[in-house]
Short mmCIF file of C-alpha atoms in Angstrom, two decimals:
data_model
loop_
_atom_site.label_atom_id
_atom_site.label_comp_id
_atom_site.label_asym_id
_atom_site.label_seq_id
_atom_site.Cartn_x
_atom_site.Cartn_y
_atom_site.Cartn_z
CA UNK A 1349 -13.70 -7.52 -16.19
CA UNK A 1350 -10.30 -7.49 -18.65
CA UNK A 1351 -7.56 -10.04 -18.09
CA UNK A 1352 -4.08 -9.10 -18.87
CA UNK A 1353 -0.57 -9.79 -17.91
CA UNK A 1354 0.23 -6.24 -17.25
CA UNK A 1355 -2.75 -3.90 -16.24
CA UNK A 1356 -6.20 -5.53 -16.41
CA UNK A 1357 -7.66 -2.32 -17.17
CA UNK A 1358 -5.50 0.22 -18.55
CA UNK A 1359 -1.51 0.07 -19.03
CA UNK A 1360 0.92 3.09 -19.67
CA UNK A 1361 4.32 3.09 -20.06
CA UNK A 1362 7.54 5.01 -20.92
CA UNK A 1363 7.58 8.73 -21.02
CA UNK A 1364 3.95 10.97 -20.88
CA UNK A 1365 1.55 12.78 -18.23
CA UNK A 1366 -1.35 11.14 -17.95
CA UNK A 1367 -4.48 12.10 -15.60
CA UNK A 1368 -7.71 10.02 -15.02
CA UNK A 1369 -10.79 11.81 -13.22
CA UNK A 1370 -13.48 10.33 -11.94
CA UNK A 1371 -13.83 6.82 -13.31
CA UNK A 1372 -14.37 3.24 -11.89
CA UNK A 1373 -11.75 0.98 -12.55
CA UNK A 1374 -13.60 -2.70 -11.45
CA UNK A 1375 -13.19 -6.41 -11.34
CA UNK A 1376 -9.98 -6.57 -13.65
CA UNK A 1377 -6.97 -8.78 -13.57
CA UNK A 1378 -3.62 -8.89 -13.82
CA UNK A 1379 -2.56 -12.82 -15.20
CA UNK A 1380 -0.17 -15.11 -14.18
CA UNK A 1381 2.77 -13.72 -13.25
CA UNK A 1382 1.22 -9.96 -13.37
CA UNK A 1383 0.98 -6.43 -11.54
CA UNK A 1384 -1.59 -4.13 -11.80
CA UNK A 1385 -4.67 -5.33 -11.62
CA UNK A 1386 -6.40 -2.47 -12.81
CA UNK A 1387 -3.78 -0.17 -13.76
CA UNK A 1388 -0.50 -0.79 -14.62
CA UNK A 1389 1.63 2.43 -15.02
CA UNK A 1390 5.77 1.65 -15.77
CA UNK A 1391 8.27 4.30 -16.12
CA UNK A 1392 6.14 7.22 -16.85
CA UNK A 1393 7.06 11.21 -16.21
CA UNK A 1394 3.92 11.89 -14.10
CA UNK A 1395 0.61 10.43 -13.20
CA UNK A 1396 -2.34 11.98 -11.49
CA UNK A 1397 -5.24 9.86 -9.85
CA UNK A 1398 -8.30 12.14 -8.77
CA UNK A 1399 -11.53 11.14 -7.19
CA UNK A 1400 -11.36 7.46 -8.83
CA UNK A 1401 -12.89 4.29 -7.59
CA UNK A 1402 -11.00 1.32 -7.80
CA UNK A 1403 -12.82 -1.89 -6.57
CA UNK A 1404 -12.50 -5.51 -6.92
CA UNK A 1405 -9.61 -6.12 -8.97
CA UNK A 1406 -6.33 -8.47 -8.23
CA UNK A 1407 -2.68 -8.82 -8.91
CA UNK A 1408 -1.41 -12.39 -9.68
CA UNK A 1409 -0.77 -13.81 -5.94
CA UNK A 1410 1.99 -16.26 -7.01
CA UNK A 1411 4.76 -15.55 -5.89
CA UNK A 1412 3.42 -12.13 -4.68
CA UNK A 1413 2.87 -10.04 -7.45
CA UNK A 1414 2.26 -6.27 -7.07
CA UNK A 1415 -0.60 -3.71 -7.22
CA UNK A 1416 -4.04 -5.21 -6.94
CA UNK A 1417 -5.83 -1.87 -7.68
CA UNK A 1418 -3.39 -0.30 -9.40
CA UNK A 1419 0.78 -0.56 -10.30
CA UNK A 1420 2.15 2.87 -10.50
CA UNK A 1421 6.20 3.56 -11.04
CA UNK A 1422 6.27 7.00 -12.20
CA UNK A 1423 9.01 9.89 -11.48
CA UNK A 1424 5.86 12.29 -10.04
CA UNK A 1425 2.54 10.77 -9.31
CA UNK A 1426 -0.28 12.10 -7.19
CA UNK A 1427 -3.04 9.48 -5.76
CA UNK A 1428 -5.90 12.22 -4.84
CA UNK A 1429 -9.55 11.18 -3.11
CA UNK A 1430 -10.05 8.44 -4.55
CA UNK A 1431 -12.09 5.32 -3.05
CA UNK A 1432 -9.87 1.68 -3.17
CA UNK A 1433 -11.11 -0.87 -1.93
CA UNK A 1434 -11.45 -4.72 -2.56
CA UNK A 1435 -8.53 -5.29 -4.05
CA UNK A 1436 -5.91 -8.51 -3.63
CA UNK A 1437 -2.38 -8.52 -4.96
CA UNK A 1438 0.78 -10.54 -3.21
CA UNK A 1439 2.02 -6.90 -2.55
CA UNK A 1440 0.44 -3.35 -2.75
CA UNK A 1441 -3.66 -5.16 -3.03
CA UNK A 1442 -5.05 -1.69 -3.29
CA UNK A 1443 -1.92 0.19 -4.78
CA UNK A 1444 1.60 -0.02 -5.41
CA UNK A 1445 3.41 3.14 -5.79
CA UNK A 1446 7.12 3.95 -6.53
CA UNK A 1447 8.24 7.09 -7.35
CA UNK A 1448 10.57 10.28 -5.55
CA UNK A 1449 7.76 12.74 -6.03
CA UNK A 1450 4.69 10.76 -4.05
CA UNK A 1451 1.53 12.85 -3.17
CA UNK A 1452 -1.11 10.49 -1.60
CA UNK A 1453 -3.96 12.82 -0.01
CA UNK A 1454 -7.55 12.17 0.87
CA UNK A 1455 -8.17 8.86 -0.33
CA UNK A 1456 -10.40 6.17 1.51
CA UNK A 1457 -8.60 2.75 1.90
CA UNK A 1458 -10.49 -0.05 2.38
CA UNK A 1459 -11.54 -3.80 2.64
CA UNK A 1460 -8.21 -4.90 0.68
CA UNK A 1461 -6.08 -7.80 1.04
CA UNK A 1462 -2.86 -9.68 0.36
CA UNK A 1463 -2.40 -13.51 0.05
CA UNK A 1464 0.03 -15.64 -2.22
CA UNK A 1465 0.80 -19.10 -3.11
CA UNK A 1466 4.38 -19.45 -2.01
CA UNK A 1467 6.38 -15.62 -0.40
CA UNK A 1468 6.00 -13.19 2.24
CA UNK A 1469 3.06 -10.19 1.14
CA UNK A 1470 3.11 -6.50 2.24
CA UNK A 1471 1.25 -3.99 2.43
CA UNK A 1472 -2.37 -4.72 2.37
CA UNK A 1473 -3.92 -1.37 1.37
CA UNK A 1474 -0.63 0.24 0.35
CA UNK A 1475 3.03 -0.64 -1.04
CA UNK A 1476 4.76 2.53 -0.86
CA UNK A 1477 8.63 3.14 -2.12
CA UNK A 1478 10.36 6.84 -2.67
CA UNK A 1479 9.64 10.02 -1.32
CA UNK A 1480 6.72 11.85 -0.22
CA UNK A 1481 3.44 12.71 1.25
CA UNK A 1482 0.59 10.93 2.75
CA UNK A 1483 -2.26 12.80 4.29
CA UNK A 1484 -5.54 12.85 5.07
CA UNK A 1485 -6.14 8.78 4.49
CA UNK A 1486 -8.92 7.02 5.97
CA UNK A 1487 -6.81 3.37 5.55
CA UNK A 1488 -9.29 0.96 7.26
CA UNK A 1489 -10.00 -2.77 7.57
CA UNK A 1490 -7.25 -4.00 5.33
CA UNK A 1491 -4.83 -7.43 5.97
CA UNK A 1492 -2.05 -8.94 5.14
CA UNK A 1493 -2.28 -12.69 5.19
CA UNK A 1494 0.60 -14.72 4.64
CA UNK A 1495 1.51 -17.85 1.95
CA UNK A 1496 2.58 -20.99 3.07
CA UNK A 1497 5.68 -20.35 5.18
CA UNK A 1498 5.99 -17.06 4.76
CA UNK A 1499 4.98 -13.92 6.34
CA UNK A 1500 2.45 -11.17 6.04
CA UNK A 1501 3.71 -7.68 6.77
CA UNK A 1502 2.18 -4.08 6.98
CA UNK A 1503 -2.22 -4.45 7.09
CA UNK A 1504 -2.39 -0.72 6.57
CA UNK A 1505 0.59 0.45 4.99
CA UNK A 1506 4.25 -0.93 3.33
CA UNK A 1507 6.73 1.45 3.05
CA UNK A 1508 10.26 2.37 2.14
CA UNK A 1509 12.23 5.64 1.90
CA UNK A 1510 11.53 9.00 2.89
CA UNK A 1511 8.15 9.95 3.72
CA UNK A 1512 5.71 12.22 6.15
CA UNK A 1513 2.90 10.54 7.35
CA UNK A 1514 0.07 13.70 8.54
CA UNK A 1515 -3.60 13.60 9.16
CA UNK A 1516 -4.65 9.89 8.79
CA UNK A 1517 -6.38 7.52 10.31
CA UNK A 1518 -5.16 3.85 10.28
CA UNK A 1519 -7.87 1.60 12.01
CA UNK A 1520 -9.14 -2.25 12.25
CA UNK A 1521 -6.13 -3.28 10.36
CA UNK A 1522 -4.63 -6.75 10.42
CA UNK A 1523 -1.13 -8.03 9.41
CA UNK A 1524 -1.05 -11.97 10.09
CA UNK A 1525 2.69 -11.46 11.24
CA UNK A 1526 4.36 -7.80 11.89
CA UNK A 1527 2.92 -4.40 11.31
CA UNK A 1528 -0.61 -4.68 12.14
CA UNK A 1529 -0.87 -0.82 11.16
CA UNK A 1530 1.97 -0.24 9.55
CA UNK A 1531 5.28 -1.45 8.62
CA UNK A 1532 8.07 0.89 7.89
CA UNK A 1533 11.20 -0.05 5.95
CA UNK A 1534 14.98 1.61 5.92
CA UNK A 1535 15.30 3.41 2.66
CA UNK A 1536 18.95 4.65 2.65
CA UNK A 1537 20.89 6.53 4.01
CA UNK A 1538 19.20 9.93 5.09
CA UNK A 1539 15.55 8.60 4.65
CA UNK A 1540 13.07 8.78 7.85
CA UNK A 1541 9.79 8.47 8.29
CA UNK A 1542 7.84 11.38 9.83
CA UNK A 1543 4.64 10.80 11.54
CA UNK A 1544 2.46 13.72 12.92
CA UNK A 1545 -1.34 14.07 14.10
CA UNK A 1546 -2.05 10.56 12.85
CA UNK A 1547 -4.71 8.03 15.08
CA UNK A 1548 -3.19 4.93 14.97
CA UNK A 1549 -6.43 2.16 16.90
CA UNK A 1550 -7.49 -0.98 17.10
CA UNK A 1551 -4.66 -2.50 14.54
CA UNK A 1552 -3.61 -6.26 15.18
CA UNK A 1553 -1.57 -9.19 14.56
CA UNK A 1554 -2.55 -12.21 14.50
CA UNK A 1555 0.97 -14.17 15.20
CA UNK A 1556 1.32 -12.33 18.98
CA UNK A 1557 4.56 -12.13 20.86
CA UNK A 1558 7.13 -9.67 19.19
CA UNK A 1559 4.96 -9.22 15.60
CA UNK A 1560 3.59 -5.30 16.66
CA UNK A 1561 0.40 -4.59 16.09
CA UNK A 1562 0.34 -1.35 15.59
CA UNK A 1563 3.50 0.34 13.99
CA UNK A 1564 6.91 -1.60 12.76
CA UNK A 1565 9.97 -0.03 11.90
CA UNK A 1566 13.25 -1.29 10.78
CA UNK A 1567 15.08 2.03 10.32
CA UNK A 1568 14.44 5.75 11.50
CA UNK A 1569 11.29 6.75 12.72
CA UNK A 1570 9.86 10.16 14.36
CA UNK A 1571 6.51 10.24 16.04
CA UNK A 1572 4.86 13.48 17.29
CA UNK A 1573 1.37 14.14 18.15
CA UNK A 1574 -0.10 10.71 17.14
CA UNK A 1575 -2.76 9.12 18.77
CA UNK A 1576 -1.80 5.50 19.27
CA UNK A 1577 -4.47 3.32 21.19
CA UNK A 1578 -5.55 -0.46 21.59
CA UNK A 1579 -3.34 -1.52 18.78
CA UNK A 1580 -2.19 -5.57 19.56
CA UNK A 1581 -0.09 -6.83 20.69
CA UNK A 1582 1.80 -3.90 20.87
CA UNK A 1583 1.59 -0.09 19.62
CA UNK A 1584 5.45 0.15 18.05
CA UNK A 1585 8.90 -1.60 18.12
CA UNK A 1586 11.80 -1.15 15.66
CA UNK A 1587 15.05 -1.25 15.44
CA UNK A 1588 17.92 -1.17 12.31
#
């Protein structure tokens, strides 16, 4: 695989629509000090990501760089049915996403993980931070592992701002400290996050006591028709 400071694989940047299709992005690197393993995408107008597979590549983890898979900041981007999986980044090891127009549908999540030398990671198979939509995941088997002193947050999913959760399944996740399934972060005033007809199982931490092992939210949360079952060592807690 490529090596390079920004985007191992591909890097775009300021202004454009871009759309990839059916590729495999694999075993790149982002370098010392890096995001985006395998894609790095900065201040773009839109992005869409259909039926991809991105496998195998990493983020820089010192200091707990960003976007193993890929490193998307875009004002629109849609992440579409694509397999990620294998990827290790301080933040975001399969993808980082920020943008107010988020569309993240279908995709298989899986086998991902977050380290780094010296700094709390988050968001083992996805760093999420904007607005949108995230439906129909299968986000399995992913964990957040902390560096040093620090801690590891979110195994499944990282997230901040205003988004509706539908249709996935979060499983077999692991966060070493809080979030075992998912760990959900204040974005403003206004923002919530909406969770509907999601299974939430078998999610864990590995710290016990207060660390939730199954959702974590520091903000406002809504829950409705969600299956939430044999998370550890508990299923949610949150609080502003």
């Amino acid at each position: 695989g490529n090596v390079s400071t920004f985007g191992g694989a591909i890097h775009l940047r300021d202004g454009g629509v871009f759309t990839l299709t059916d590729n495999t992005i694999k075993n790149h690197a982002a370098g010392y000090f890096g995001n985006g393993g395998g894609l790095y995408a900065i201040n773009i107008n839109r992005i869409v990501m259909v039926s991809n597979t991105i496998q195998g590549n990493s983020a820089s983890w010192y200091y707990s760089h960003s976007g193993g898979g890929m490193y998307i900041n875009a004002a629109s981007a849609r992440i579409e049915s694509n397999t990620v999986r294998g990827n290790n980044a301080g933040n975001g090891a399969g993808f980082y996403a920020s943008s107010n127009d988020l569309s993240v549908i279908g995709n298989v999540v899986n086998g991902n993980w977050t380290s780094s030398s010296d700094g709390n990671t988050s968001g083992a198979g996805m760093y999420l931070v904007g607005a949108g939509l995230v439906a129909s995941k299968l986000i399995t088997g992913n964990g957040a592992y902390r560096g040093g002193y620090s801690l590891g947050y979110g195994g499944g999913v990282s997230a901040r701002g205003d988004f509706v959760y539908v249709n996935n399944v979060i499983a077999d996740n692991v966060a070493d400290n809080v979030g075992g399934a998912m760990y959900l972060m204040d974005g403003g005033a206004g923002t919530s996050h909406r969770l509907m007809h999601n299974t939430i199982a078998r999610n864990r931490t590995l710290m016990g006591g207060w660390t939730q092992g199954g959702i974590a939210v520091s903000g406002q949360a809504s829950i409705l028709n969600t299956i939430i079952v044999s998370n550890t060592p508990e299923a949610v807690s949150g609080g502003a």
